[in-house]
Coordinates of C-alpha atoms and ligand atoms in Angstrom, one line a residue:
X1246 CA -21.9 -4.0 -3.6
X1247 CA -22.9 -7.7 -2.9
X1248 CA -21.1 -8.5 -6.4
X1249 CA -17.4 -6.4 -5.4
X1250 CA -13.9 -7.3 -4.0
X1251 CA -13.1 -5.1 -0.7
X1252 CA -10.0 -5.0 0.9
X1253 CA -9.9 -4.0 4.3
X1254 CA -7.0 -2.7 6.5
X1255 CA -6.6 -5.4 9.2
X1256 CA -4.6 -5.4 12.2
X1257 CA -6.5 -8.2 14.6
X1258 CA -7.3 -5.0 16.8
X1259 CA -11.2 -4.6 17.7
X1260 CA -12.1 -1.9 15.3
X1261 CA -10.3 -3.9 12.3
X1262 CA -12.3 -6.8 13.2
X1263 CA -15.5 -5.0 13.4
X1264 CA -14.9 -3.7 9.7
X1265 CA -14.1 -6.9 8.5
X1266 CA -17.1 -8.5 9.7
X1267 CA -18.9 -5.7 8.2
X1268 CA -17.0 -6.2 5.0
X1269 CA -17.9 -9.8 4.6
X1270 CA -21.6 -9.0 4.6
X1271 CA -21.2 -5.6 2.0
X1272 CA -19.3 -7.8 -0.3
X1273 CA -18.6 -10.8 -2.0
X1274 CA -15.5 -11.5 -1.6
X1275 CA -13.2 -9.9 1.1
X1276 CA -9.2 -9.6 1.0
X1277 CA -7.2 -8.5 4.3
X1278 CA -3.9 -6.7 4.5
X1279 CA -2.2 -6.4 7.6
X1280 CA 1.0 -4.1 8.0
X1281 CA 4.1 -5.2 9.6
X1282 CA 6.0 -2.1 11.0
X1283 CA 8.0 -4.0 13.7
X1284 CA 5.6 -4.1 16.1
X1285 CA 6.7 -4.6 20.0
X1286 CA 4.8 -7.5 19.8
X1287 CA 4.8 -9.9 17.1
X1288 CA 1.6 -11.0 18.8
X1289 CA -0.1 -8.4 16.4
X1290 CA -0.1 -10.4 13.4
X1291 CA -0.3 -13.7 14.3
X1292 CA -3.7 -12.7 16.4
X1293 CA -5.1 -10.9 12.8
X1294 CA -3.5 -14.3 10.8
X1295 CA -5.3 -16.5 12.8
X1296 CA -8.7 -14.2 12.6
X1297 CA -8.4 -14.1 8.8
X1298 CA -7.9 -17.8 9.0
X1299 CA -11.2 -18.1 11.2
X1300 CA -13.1 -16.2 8.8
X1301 CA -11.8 -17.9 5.9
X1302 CA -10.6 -14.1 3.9
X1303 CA -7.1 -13.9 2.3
X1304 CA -4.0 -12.3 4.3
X1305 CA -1.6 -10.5 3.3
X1306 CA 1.6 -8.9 5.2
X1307 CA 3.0 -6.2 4.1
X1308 CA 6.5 -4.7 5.4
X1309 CA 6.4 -1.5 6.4
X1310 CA 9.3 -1.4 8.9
X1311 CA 10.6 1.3 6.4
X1312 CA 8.5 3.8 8.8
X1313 CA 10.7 2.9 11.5
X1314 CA 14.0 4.7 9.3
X1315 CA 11.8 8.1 9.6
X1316 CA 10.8 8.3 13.3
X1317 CA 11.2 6.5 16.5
X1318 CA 7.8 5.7 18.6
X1319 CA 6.3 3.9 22.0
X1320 CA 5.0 1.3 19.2
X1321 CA 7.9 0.3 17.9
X1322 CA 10.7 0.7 20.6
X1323 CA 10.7 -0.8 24.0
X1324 CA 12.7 2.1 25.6
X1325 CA 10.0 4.8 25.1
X1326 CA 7.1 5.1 27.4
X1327 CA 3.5 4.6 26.1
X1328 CA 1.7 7.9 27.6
X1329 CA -0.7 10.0 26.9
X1330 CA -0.3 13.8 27.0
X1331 CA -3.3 16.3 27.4
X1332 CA -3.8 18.1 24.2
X1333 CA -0.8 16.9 22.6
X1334 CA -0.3 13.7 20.0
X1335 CA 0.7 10.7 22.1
X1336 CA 4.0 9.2 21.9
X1337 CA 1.9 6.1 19.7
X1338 CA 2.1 8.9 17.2
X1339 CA 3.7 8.2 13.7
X1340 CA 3.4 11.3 11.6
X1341 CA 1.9 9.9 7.7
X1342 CA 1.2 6.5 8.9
X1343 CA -2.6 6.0 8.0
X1344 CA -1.5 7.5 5.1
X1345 CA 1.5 5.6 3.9
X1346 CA -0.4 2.2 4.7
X1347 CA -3.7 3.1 3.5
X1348 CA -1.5 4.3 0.0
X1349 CA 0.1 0.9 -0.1
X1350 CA -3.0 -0.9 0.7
X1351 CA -4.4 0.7 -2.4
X1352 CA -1.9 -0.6 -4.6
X1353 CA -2.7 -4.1 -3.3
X1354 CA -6.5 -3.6 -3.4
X1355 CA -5.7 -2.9 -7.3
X1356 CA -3.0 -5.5 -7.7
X1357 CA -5.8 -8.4 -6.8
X1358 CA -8.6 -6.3 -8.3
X1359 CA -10.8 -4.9 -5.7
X1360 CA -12.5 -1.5 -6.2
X1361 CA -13.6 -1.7 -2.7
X1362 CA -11.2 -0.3 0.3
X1363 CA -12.3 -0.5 3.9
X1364 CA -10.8 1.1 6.8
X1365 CA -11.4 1.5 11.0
X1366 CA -10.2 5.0 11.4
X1367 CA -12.0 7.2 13.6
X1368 CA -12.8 10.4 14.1
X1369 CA -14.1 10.0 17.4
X1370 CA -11.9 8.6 20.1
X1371 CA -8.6 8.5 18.8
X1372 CA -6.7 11.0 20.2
X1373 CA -6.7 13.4 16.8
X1374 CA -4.0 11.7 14.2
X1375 CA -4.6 14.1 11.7
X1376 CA -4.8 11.2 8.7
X1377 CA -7.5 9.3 10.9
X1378 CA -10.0 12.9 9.9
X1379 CA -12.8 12.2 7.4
X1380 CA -11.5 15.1 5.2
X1381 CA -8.3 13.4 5.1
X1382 CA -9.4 9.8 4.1
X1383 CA -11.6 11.5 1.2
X1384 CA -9.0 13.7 -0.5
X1385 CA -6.5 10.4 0.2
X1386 CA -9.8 8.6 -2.2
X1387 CA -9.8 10.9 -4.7
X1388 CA -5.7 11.4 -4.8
X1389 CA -5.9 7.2 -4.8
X1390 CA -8.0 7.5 -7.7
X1391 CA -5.9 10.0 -9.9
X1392 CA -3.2 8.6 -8.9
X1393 CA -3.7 5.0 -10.3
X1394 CA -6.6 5.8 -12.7
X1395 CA -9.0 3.9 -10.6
X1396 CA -12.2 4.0 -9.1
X1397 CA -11.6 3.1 -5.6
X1398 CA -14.5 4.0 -3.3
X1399 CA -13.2 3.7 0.8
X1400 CA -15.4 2.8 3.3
X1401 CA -14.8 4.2 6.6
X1402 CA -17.7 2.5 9.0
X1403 CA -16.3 3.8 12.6
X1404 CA -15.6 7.3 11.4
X1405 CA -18.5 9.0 13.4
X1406 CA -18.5 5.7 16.4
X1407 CA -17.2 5.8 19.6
X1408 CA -15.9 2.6 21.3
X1409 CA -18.9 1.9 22.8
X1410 CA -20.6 2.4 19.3
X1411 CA -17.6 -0.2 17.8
X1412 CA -18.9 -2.6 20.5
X1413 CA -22.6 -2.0 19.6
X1414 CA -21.9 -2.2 15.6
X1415 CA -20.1 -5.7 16.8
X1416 CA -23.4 -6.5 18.3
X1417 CA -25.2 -6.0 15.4
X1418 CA -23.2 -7.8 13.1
X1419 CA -23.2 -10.8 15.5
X1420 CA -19.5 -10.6 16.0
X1421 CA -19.8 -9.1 19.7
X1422 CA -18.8 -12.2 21.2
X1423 CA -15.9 -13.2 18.6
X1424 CA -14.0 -9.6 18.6
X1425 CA -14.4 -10.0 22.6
X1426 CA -12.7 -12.6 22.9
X1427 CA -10.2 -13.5 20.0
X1428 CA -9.3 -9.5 18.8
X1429 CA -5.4 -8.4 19.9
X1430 CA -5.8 -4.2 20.9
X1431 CA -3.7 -3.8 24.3
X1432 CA 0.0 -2.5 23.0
X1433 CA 1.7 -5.1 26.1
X1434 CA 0.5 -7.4 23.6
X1435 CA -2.5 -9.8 25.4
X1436 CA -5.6 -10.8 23.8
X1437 CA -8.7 -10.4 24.7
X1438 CA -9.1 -8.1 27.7
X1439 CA -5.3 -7.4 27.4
X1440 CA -3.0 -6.1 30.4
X1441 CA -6.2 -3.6 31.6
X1442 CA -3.5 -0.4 32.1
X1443 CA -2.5 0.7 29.1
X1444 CA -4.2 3.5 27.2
X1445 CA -5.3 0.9 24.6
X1446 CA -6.9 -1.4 27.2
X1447 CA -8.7 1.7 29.0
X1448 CA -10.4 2.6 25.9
X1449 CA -11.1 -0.8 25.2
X1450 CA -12.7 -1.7 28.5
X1451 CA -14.3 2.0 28.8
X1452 CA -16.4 1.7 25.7
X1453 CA -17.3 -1.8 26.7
X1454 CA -18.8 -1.0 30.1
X1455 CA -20.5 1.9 28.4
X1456 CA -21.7 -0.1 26.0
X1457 CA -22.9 -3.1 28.1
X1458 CA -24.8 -0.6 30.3
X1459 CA -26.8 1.3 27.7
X1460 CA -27.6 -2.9 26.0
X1461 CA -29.1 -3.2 29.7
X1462 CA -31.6 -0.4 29.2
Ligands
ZN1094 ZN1 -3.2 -3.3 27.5

């Protein structure tokens, strides 16, 4: 794979980080995309511009506010509450996202001719978006690949992690410190540690503790 072109789905958040520091040692040369979908904070991308900057891989935005004519969400629009509901989706929840971007990001990958696609979903932690699911990403491959008559193969290194394995693959590639301290994941928009309350930073700081405990051992 050492010889290949990967694109990977970036958003400056710690698990896109983590995949593209695993990215740049699977493959030669790396490509980032990065969707715009009117974030509340515009913070998003300039934190995953500067990180593809750092680490000297192309950028690319991609606007996606289309998504926002479809359904309103706590990403997007200031007047509805970020919660989390027991058992339900939470209001973060766009219906189709992973998919829409991760179809678009194809048609990139192909456009600059990588076979290579890499993504952070998770099966794990994240709160069961139905197009984060392994089974999902797979058929999405093989659609992908009738679809355009291609050979894409998608990589999905978190899939089976939880956030304290993210930290620990971070580790491993020698990016713990770096996605620490220069990744973007708390939705008020603060790097680093973010804002420490919201459901984002929880996670964040959760599998970090659990993490830096079982490193002790
Ligand atoms: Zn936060």
């Amino acid at each position: 794979m050492k010889q290949e072109k990967a694109v990977v789905v970036f958003s400056g958040g710690q698990d896109s980080t983590t995949c593209l520091f695993w990215a740049l040692k699977q493959f030669k040369e790396v490509a980032t995309v990065t969707f715009d979908y009117g974030q509340r904070h515009h913070a998003e991308i300039e934190c995953a511009r500067q990180i593809a900057e750092e680490l000297g891989v192309s950028f690319k935005v991609l606007d996606m506010t289309l998504i926002n004519q479809l359904s309103a969400n706590a990403l997007t629009r200031d007047n509805i509450e970020i919660t989390e509901e027991a058992g339900g989706m939470p209001s973060t929840f766009v219906p189709g996202r992973n998919h829409l971007f991760f179809s678009f990001a194809a048609v990139y990958a192909q456009a600059i001719g990588a076979r290579h696609l890499v993504t952070g979903v998770s099966e794990t932690d994240f709160s069961g978006y139905p197009d984060c699911r392994d089974t999902f990403v797979k058929s999405l491959n093989v659609t992908l690949n009738l679809a355009m008559d291609a050979e894409f193969v998608t990589h999905t290194p978190l899939m089976w992690l939880d956030k304290a394995g993210v930290w620990e693959l971070s580790d491993q590639l020698d990016a713990f410190d770096f996605i620490q301290q220069r990744t973007l994941t708390c939705y008020n928009g603060i790097q680093a540690e973010g804002c420490g309350v919201c459901p984002a930073c929880k996670l964040r700081s959760q599998g970090l503790e659990e993490y830096l405990k079982r490193r002790m051992v």
